[in-house]
Short mmCIF file of C-alpha atoms in Angstrom, two decimals:
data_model
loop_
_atom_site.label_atom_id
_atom_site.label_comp_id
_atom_site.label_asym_id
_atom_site.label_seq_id
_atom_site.Cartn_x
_atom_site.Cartn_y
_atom_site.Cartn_z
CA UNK A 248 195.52 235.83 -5.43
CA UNK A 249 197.01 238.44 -8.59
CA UNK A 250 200.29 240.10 -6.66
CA UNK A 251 202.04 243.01 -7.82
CA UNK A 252 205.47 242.63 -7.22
CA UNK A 253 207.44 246.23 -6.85
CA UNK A 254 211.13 245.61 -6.46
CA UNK A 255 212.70 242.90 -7.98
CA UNK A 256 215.99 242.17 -6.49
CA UNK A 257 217.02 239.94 -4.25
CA UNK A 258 214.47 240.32 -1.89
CA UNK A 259 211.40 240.17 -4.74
CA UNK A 260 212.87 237.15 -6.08
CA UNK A 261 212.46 234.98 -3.04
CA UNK A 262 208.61 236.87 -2.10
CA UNK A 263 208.13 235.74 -5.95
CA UNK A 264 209.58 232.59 -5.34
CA UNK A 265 207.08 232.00 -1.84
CA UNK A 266 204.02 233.51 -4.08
CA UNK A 267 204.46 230.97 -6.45
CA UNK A 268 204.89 228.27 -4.12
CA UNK A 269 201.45 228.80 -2.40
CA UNK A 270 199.86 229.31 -6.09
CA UNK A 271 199.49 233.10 -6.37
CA UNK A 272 199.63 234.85 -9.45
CA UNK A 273 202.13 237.65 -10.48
CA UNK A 274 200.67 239.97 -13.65
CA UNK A 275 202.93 242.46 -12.37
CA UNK A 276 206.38 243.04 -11.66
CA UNK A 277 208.60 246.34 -11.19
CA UNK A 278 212.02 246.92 -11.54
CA UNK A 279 214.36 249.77 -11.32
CA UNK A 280 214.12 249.85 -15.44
CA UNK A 281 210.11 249.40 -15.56
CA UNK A 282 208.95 251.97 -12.99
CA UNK A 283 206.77 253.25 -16.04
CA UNK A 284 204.43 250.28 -15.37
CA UNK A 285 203.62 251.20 -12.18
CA UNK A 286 200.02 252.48 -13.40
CA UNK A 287 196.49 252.05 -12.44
CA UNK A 288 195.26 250.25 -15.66
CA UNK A 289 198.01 248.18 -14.74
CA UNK A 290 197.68 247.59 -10.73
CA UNK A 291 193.66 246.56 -11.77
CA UNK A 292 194.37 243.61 -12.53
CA UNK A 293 196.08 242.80 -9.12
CA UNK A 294 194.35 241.92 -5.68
CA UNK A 295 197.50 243.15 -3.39
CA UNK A 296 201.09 244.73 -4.06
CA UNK A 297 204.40 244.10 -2.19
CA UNK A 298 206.56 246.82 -2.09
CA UNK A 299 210.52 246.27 -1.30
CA UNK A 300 212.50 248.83 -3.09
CA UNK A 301 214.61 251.91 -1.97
CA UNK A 302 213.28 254.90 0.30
CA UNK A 303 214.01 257.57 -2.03
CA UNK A 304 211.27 255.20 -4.49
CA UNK A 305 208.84 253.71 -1.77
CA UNK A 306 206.41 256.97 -0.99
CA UNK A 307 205.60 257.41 -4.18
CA UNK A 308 205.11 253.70 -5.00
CA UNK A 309 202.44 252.99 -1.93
CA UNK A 310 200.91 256.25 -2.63
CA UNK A 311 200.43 255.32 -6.30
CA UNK A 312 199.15 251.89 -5.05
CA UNK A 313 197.06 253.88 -2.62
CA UNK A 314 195.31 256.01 -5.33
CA UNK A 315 194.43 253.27 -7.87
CA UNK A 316 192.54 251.38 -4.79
CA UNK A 317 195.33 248.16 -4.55
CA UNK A 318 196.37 247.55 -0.54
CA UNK A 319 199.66 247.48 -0.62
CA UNK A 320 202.14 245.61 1.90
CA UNK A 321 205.28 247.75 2.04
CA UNK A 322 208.88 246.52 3.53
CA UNK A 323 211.08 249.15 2.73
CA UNK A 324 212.47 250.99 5.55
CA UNK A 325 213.86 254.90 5.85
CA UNK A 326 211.05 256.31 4.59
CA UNK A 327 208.81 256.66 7.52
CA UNK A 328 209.08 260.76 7.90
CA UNK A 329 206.51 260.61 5.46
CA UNK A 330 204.10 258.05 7.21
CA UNK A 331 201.54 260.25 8.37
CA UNK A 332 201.18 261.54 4.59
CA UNK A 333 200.39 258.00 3.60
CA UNK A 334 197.88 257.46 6.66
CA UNK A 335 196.12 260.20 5.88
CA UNK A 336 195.98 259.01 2.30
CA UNK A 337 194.98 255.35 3.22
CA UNK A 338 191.77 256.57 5.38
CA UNK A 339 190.78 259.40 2.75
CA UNK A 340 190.69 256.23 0.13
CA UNK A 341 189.46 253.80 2.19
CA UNK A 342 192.15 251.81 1.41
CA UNK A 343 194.27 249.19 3.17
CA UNK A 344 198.53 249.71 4.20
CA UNK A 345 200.51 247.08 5.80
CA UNK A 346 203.80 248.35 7.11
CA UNK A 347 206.53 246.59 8.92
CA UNK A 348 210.35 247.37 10.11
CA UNK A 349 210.82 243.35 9.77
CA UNK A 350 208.44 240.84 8.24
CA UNK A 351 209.93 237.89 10.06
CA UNK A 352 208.43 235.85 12.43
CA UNK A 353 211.26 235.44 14.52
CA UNK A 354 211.90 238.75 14.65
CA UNK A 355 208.61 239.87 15.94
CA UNK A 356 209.02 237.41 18.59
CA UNK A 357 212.39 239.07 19.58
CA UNK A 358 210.62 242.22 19.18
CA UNK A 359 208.09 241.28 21.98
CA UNK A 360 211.00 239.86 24.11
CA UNK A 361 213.03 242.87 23.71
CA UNK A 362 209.74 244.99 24.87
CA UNK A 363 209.16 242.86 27.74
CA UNK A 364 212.63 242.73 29.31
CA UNK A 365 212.93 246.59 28.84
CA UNK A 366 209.89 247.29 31.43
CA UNK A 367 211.49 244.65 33.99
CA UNK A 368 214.75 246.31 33.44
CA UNK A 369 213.33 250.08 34.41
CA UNK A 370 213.38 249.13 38.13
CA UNK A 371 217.03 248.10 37.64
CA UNK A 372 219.22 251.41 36.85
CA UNK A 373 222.50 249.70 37.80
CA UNK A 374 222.69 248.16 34.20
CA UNK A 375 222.87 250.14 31.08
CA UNK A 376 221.46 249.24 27.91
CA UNK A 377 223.18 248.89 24.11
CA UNK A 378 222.15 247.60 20.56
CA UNK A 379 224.28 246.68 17.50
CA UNK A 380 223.47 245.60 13.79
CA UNK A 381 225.14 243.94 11.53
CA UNK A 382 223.93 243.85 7.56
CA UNK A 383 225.29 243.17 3.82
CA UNK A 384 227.23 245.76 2.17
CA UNK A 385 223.41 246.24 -0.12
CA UNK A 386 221.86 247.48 2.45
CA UNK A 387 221.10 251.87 2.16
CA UNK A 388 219.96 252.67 5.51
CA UNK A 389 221.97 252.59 8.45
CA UNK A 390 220.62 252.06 11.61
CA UNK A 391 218.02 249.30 10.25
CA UNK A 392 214.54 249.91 10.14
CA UNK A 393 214.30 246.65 12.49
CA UNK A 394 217.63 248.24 14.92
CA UNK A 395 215.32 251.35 15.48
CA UNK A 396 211.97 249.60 16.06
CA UNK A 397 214.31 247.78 18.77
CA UNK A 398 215.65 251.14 20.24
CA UNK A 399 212.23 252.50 20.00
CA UNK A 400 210.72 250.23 22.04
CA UNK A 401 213.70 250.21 25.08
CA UNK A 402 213.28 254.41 25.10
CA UNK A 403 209.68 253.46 25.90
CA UNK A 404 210.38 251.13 28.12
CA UNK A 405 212.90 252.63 30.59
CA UNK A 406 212.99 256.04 32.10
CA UNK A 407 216.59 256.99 32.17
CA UNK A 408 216.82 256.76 28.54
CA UNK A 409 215.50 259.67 26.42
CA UNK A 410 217.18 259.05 22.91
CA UNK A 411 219.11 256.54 20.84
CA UNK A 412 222.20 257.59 19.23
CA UNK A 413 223.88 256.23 16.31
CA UNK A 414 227.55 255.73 16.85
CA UNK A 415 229.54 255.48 20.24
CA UNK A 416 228.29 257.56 22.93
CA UNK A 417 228.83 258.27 26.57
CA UNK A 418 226.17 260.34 27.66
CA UNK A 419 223.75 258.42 30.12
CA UNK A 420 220.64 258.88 28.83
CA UNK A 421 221.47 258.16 25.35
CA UNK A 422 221.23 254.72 24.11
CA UNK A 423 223.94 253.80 21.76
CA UNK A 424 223.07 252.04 18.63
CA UNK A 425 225.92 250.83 16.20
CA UNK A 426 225.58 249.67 12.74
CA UNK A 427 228.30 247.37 10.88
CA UNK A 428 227.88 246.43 7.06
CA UNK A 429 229.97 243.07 5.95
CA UNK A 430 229.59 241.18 3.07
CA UNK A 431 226.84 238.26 3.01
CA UNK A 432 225.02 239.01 6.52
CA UNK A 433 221.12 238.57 5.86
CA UNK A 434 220.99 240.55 9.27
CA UNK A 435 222.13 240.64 12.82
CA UNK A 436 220.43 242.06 15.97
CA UNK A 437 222.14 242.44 19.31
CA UNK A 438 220.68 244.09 22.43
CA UNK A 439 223.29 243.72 25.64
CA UNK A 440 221.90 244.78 29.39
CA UNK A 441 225.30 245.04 31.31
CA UNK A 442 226.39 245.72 35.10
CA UNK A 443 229.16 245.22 37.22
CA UNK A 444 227.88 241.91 38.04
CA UNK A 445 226.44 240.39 34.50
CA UNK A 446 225.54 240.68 31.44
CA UNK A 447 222.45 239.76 29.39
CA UNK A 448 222.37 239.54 25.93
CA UNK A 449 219.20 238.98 23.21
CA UNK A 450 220.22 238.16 20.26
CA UNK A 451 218.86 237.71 17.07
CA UNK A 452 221.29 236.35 13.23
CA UNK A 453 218.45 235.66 10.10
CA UNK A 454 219.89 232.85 8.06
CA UNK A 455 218.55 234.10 4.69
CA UNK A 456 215.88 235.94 3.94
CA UNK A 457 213.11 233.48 3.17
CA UNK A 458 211.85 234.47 6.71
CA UNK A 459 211.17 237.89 6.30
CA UNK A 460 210.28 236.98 2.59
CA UNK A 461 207.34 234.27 3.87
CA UNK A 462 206.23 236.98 6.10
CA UNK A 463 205.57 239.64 3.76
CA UNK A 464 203.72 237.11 1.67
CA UNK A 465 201.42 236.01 4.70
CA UNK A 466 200.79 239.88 5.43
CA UNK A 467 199.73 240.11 1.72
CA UNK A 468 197.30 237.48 2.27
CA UNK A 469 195.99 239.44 5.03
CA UNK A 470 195.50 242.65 3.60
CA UNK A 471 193.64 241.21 0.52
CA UNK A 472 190.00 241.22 2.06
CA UNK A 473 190.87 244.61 3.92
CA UNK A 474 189.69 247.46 1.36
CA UNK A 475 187.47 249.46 2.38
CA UNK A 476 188.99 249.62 5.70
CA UNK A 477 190.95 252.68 5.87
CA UNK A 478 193.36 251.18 8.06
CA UNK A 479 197.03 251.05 8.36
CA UNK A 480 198.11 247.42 9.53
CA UNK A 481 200.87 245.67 11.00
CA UNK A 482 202.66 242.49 12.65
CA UNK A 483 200.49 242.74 15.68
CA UNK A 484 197.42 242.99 14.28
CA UNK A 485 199.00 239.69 11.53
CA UNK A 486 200.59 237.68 14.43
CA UNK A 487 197.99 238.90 17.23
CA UNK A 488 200.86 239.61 19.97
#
């Protein structure tokens, strides 16, 4: 396939490194200093775009990819207030969106796990519920997009917990999310159950980000044959689970 690549930092390099690897093309690549390029004559020539670049930048990216008829795979997280703008978009088009908080494999797994374990632990009020993530200094958004897809899905899981709150909390039915940046941490993902008896922890560390890179490249060669669609896709409907 012809990729556009929008974002070209650390991330891009190592989806552009993957592409390349599995003999894609790339006509296209934006930076921070090329944004100008980001054009319709320009996205013709492509079959798909991956989007990883900053959520002040990535509405008006996937819309633009959205209006000159490219599907568009987007990774960037933060942004999602203005979701239902791009849905809306995506079906009036016909076009085809694949979102995700976290593109890895692995991470999707935990993401099932975590969902699982919350339902079982609804019958069980005695233990009480927290999550933690750990990123590089880079990183602009604080909790995670992958931290909140994880509180998300324990709020819907379990009754006595009605909203997650970033920072230390002591009200019951919060659920307290915490967010650490350190130097060199691709990303770090810990959800502890603990009682007066035990504790259970799921944990999750990425390595280096060739996993989530290798999954945005798989969702890309997903979404090619999907315009026309209308739809907004994601990991389930990639990883069927």
């Amino acid at each position: 396939m012809k990729i556009a690549l929008i974002g070209y930092g650390k991330m891009g390099h190592e989806i552009e490194r993957i592409l390349l690897s599995r003999g894609h093309e790339i006509p296209l690549i934006i930076d921070f200093d090329t944004t100008d390029r980001l054009t319709a004559e320009n996205l013709a020539a492509c079959d798909v775009a991956i989007e990883f670049t900053t959520p002040g930048t990535a509405y008006e990216n996937i819309m633009t990819c959205l209006k000159s008829g490219i599907p568009v795979v987007c990774g960037t997280t933060a942004w999602l207030d203005r979701l239902p703008e791009v849905t809306a978009l995506c079906e009036a088009q016909k076009g085809a969106f694949f979102y995700a908080s976290n593109y890895s494999i692995g991470v999707n797994l935990f993401f099932a796990i975590n969902r699982k374990l919350a339902e079982m632990m609804n019958r069980f009020p005695e233990y009480d519920v927290t999550l933690n993530e750990v990123h590089h200094v880079q990183k602009k958004d604080a909790p995670s997009g992958t931290a909140v897809t994880l509180a998300e899905d324990i709020l819907a899981g379990i009754d006595r917990k009605t909203a997650w709150h970033l920072g230390t909390t002591t009200a019951p039915d919060e659920l307290e999310v915490t967010a650490q940046r350190r130097a060199m941490v691709p990303g770090i993902h810990t959800v502890v159950w603990e009682s007066d008896a035990d504790i259970i922890t799921l944990d999750h560390n990425a390595k280096n980000r060739s996993g989530f890179a290798m999954g945005a490249v798989l969702a890309a060669e997903f979404l090619a044959d999907k315009r026309g669609t209308g739809r907004v896709y994601g990991m389930k409907d990639l990883l069927g689970f």
